[in-house]
PDB file of C-alpha atoms in Angstrom:
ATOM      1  CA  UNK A   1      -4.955  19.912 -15.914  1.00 75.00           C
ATOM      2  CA  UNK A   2      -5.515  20.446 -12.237  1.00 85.00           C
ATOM      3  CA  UNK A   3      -3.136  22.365 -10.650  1.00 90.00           C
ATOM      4  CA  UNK A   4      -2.138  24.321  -7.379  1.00 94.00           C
ATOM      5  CA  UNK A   5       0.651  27.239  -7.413  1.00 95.00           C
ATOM      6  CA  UNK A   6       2.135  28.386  -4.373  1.00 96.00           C
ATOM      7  CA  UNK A   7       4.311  31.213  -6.192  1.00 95.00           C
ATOM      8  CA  UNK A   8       6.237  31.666  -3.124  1.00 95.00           C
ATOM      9  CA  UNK A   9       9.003  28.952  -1.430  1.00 94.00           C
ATOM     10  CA  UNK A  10      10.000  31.643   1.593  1.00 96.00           C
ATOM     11  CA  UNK A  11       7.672  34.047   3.457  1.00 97.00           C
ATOM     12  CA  UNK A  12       9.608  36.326   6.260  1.00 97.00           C
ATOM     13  CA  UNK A  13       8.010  38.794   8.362  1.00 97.00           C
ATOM     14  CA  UNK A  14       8.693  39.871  11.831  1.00 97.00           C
ATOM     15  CA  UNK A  15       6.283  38.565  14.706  1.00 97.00           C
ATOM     16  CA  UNK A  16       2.607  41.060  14.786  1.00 97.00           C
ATOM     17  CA  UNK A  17       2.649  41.615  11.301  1.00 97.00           C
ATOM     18  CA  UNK A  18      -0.106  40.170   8.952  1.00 97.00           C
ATOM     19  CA  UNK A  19       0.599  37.261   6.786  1.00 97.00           C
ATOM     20  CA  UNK A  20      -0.971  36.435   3.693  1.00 97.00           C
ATOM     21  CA  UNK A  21       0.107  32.711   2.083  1.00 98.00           C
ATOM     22  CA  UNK A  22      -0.899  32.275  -1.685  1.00 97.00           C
ATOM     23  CA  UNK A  23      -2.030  29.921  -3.367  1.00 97.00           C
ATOM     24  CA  UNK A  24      -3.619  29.836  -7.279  1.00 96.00           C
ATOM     25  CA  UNK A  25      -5.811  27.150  -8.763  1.00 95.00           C
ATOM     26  CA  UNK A  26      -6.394  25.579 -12.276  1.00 93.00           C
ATOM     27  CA  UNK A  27      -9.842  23.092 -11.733  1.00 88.00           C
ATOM     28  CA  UNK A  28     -12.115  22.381 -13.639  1.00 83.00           C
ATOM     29  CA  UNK A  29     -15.455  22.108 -11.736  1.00 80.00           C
ATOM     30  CA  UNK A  30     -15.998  23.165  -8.176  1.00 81.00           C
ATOM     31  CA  UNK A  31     -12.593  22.868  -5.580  1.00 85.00           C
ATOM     32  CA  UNK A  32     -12.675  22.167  -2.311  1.00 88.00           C
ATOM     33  CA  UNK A  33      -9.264  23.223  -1.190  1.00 92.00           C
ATOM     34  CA  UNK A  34      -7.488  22.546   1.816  1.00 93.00           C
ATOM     35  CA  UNK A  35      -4.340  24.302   4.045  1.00 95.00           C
ATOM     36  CA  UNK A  36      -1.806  21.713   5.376  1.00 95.00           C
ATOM     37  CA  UNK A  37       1.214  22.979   7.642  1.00 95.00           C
ATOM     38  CA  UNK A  38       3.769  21.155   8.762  1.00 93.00           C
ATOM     39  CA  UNK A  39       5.762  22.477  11.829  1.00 94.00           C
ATOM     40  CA  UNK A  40       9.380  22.017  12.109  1.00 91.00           C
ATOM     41  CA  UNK A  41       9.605  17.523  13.364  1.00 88.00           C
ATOM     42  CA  UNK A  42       6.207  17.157  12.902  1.00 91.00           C
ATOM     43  CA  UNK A  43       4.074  15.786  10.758  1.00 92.00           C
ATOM     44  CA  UNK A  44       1.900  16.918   7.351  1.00 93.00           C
ATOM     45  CA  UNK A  45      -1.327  18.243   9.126  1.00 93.00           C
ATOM     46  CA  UNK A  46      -4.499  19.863   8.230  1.00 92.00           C
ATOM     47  CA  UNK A  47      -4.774  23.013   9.131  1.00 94.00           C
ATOM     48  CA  UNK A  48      -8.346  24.494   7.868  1.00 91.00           C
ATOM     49  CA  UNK A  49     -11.011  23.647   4.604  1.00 89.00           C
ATOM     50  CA  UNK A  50     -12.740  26.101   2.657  1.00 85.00           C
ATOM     51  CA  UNK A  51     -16.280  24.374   3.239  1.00 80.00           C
ATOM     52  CA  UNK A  52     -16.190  24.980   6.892  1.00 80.00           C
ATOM     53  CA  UNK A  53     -15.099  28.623   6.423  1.00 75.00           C
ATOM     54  CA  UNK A  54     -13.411  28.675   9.892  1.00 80.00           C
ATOM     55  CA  UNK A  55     -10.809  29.970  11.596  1.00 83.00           C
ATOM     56  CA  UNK A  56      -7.922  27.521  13.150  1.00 86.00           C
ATOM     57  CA  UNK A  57      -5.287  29.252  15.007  1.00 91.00           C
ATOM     58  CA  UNK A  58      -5.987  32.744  13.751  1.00 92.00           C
ATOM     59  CA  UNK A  59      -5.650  31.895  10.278  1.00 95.00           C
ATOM     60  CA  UNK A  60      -8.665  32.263   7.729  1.00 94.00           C
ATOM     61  CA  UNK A  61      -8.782  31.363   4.014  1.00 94.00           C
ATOM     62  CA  UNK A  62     -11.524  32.633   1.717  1.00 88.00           C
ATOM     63  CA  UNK A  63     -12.435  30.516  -2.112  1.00 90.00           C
ATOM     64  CA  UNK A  64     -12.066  33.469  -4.568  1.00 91.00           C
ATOM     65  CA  UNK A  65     -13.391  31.155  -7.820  1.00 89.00           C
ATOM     66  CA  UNK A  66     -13.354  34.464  -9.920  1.00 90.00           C
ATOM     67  CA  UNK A  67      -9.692  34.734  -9.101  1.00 92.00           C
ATOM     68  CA  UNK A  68      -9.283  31.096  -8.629  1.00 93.00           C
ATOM     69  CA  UNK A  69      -7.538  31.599  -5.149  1.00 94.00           C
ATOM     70  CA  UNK A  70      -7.556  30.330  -1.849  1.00 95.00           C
ATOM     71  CA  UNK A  71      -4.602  32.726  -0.059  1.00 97.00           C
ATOM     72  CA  UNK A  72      -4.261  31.725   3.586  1.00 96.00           C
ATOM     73  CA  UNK A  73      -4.565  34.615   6.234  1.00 96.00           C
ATOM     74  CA  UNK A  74      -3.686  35.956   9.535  1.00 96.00           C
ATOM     75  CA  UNK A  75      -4.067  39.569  10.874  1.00 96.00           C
ATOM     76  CA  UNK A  76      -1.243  39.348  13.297  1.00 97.00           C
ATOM     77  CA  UNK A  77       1.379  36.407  13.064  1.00 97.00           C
ATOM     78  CA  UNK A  78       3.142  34.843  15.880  1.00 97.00           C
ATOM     79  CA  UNK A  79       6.906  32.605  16.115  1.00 97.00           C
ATOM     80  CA  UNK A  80       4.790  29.231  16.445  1.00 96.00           C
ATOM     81  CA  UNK A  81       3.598  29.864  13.038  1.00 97.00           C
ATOM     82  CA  UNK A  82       6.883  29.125  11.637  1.00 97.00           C
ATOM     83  CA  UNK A  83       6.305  26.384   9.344  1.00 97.00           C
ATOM     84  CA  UNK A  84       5.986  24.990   5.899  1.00 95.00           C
ATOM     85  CA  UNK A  85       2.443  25.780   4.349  1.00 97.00           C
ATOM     86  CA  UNK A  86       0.849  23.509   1.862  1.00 95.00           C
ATOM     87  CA  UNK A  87      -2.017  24.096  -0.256  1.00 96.00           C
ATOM     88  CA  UNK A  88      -4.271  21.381  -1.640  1.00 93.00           C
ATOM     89  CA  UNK A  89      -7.082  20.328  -3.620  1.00 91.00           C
ATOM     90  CA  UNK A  90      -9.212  17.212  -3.782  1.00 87.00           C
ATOM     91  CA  UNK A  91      -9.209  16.061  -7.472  1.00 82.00           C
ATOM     92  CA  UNK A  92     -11.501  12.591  -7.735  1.00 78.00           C
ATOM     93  CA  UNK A  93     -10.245  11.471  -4.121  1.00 77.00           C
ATOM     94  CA  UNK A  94      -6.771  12.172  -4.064  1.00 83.00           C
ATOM     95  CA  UNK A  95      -4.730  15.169  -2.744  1.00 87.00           C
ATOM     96  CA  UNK A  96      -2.931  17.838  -5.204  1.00 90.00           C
ATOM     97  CA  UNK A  97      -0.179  19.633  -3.645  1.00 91.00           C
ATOM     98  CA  UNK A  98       1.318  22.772  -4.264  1.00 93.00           C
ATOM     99  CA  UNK A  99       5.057  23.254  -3.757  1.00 92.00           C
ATOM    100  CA  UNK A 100       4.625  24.787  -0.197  1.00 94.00           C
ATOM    101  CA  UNK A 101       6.470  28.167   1.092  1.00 96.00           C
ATOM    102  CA  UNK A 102       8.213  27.912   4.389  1.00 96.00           C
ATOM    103  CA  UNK A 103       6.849  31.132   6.471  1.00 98.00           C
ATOM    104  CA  UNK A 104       9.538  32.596   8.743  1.00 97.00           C
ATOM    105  CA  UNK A 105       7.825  34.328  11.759  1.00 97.00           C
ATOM    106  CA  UNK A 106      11.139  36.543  13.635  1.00 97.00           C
ATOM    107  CA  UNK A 107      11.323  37.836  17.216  1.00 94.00           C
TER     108      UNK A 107
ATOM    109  CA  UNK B   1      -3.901   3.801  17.740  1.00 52.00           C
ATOM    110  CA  UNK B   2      -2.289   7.094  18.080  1.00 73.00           C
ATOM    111  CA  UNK B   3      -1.917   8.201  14.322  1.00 92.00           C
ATOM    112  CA  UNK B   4      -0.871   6.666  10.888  1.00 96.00           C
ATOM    113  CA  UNK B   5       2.377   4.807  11.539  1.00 96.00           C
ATOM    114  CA  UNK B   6       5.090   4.271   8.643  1.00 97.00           C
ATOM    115  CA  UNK B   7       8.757   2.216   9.043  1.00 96.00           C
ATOM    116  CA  UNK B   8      11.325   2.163   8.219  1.00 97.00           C
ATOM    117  CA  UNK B   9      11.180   5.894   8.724  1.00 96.00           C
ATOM    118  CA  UNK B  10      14.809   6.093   7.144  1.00 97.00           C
ATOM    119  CA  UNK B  11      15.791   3.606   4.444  1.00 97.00           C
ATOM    120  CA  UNK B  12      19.147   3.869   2.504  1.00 97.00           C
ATOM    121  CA  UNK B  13      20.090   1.252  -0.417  1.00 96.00           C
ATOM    122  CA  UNK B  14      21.759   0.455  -3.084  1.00 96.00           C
ATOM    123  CA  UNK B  15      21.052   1.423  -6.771  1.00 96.00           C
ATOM    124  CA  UNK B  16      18.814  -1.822  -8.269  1.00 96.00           C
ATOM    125  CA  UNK B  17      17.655  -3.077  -4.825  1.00 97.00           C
ATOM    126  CA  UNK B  18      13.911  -3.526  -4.213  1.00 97.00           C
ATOM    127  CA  UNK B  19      12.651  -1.668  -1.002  1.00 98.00           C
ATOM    128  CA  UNK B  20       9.007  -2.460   0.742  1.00 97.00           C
ATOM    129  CA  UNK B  21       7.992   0.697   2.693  1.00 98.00           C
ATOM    130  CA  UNK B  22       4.937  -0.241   5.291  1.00 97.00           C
ATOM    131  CA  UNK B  23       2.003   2.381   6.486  1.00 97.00           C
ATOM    132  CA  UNK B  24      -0.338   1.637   9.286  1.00 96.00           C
ATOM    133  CA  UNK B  25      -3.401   3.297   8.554  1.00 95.00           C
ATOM    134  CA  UNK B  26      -5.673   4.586  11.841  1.00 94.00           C
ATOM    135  CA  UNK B  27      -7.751   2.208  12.540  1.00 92.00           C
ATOM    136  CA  UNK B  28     -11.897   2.826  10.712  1.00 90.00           C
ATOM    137  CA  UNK B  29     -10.057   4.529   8.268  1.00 92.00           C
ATOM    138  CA  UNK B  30     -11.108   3.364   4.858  1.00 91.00           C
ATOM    139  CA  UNK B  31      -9.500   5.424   2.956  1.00 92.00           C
ATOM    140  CA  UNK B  32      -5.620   4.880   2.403  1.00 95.00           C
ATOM    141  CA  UNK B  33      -3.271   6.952   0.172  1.00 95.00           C
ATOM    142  CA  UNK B  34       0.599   7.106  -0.916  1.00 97.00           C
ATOM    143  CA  UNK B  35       1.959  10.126  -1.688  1.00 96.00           C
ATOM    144  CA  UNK B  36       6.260  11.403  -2.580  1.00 96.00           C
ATOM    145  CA  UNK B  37       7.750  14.028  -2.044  1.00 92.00           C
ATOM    146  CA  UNK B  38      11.299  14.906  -3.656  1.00 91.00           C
ATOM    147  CA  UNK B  39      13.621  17.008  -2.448  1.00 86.00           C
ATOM    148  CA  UNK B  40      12.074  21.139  -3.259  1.00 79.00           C
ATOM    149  CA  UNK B  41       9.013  19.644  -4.498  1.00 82.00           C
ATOM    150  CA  UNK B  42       5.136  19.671  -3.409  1.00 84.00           C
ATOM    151  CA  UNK B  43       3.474  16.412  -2.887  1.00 90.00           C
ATOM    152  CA  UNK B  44       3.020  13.842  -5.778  1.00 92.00           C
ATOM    153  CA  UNK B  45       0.398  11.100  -5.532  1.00 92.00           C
ATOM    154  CA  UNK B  46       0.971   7.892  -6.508  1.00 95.00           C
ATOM    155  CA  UNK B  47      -1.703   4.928  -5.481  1.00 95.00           C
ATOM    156  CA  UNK B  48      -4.800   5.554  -3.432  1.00 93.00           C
ATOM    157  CA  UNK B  49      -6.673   2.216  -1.901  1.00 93.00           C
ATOM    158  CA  UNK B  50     -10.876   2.574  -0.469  1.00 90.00           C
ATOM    159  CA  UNK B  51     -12.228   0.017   0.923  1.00 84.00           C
ATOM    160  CA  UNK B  52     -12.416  -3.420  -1.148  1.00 83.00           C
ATOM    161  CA  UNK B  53     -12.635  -1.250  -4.348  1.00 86.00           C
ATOM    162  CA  UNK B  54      -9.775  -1.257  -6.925  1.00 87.00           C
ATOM    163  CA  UNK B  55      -6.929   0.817  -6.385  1.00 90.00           C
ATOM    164  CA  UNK B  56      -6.522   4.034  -8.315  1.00 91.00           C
ATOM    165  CA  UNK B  57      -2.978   3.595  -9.776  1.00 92.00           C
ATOM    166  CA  UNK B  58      -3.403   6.625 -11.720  1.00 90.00           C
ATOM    167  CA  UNK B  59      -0.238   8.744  -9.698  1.00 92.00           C
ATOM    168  CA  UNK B  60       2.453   5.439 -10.080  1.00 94.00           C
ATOM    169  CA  UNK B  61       5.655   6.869 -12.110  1.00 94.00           C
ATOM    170  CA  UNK B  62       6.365   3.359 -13.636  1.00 94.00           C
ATOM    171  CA  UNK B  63       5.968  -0.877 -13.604  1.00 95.00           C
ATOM    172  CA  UNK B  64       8.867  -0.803 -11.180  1.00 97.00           C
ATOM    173  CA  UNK B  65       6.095   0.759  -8.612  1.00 97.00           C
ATOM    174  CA  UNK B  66       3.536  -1.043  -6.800  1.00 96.00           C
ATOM    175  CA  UNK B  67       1.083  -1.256  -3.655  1.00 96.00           C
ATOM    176  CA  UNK B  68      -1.332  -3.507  -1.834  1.00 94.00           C
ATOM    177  CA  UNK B  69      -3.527  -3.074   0.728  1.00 94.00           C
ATOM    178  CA  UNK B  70      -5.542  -6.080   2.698  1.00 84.00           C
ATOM    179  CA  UNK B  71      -8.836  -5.324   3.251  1.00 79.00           C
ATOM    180  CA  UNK B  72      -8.957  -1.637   5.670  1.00 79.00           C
ATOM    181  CA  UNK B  73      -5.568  -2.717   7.375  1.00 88.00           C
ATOM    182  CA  UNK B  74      -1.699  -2.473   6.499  1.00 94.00           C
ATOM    183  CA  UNK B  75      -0.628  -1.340   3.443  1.00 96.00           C
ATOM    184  CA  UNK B  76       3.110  -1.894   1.601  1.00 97.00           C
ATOM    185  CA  UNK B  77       4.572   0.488  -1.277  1.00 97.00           C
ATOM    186  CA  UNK B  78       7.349  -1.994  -3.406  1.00 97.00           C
ATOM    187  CA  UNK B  79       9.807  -0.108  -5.381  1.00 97.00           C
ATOM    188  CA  UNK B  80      11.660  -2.417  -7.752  1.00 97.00           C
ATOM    189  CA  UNK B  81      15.209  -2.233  -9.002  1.00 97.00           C
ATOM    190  CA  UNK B  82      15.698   1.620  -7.251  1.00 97.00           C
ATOM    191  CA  UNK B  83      16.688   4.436  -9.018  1.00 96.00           C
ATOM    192  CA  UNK B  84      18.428   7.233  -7.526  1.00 95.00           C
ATOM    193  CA  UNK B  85      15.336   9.461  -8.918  1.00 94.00           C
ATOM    194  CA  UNK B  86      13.699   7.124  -6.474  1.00 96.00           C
ATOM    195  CA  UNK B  87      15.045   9.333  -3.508  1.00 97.00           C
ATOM    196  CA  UNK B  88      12.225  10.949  -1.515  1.00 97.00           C
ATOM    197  CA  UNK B  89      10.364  10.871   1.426  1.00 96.00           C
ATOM    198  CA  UNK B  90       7.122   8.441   0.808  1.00 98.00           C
ATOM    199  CA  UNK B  91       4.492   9.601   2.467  1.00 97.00           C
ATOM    200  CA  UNK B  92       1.195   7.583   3.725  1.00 97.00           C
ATOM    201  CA  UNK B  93      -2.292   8.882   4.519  1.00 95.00           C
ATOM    202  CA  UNK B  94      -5.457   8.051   5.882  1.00 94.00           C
ATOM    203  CA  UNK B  95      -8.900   9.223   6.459  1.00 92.00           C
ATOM    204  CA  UNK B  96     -12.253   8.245   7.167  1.00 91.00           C
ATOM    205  CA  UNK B  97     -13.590   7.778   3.419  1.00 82.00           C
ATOM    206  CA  UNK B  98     -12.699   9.453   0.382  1.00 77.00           C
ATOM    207  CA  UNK B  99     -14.301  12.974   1.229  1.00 76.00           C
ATOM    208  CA  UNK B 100     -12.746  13.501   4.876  1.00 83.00           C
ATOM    209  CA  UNK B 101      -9.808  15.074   5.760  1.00 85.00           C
ATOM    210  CA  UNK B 102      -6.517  13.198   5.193  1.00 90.00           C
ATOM    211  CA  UNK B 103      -3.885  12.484   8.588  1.00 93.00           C
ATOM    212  CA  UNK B 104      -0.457  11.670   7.337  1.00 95.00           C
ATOM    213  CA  UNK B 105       2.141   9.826   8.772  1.00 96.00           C
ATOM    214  CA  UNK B 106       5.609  10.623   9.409  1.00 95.00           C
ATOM    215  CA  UNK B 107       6.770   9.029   6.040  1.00 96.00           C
ATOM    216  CA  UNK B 108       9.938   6.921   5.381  1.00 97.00           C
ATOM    217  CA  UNK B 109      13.147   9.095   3.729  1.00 96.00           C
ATOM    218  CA  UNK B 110      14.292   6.947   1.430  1.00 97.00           C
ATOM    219  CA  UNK B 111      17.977   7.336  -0.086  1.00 97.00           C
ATOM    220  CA  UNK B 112      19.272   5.455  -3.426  1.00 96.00           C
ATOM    221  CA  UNK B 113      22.729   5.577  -3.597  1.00 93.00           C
TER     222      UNK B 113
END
């Protein structure tokens, strides 16, 4: 069955130091995978796709289809980033979700 | 318009009730989806509507659930006789067509009591 795993539900680090979200994949076929974030009274929003292979706000994401992963990146995080992290990936049209981890960025 | 639209955004009832939720899709956008999310819990999908094709109904947890969708406009998500495991926030997407990315609303929390 398709399936994303976020294995984490809470990320904390302290502002400047690098961040690395995971996320794991079960697809059979080729993904395209997505990053959603949600900031705190906002709404669901995408944040980058792994077919444009760019950067959006400092973060980066790279397909790993021997390890089946698609782990969200920044070098140097900021507060702002606070939010709740969703991975996803397009199974015949629709969206499947991960459970999300909430990243804590601290002063 | 400004973004995918939803109401009511907060919806409380009573246990066996029917509720209608409403989404707004932007407008162009062919593609229209319905998503819930429980409390702790990733995104589930439940109906997704493209163009004048049939739904897929595929994600729907029971009968008591159902959608429709007019044409590229305004879709409604019915929920018959409510459950409490009916609590969630419903969630309501759109997009250009089925391969572009997908702009959510704000959703509607919806409480059974």
């Amino acid at each position: 069955a398709q399936r994303v795993t976020q294995p984490e539900k809470l990320l904390s680090v302290f502002k400047g130091a690098p961040v690395e979200l995971k996320c794991n994949y079960s697809y059979s076929g080729s993904p395209e995978l997505f990053w959603y974030v949600q900031y705190s009274r906002q709404r669901l929003q995408l944040l980058l796709r792994h077919i444009s292979r760019e950067s959006i706000k400092g973060f980066t994401a790279d397909l790993n289809k021997g390890e089946t992963s698609f782990h969200l990146k920044k070098p140097f995080a900021q507060e702002e980033d606070s939010a709740m992290y969703y991975c996803a990936l397009i199974d015949t049209d629709k969206l499947i979700f991960g459970t999300g981890t909430r990243l804590q960025v601290f002063p | 318009g400004a973004g995918v639209s939803q109401s009511p955004s907060n919806k409380v009832t009573e246990k066996g009730k029917d509720v209608e939720l409403r989404c707004d899709p932007i407008s162009g956008h062919t593609a229209l989806y319905w998503y819930r999310q429980r409390l702790g819990q990733g995104l589930e999908f439940l109906i997704y509507f493209q163009g004048n094709s049939a739904p897929d109904k595929s994600g729907l947890p029971s009968d008591r659930f159902s959608a429709e969708r007019t044409g590229e406009s305004v879709s409604t998500l019915t929920i018959q006789r409510t459950q409490q495991e009916d609590s969630a926030v419903y969630l309501c997407a759109s997009s250009l067509d089925r391969r572009q990315p997908q702009h959510f609303g704000d959703g509607t929390r919806l409480s059974i009591l």
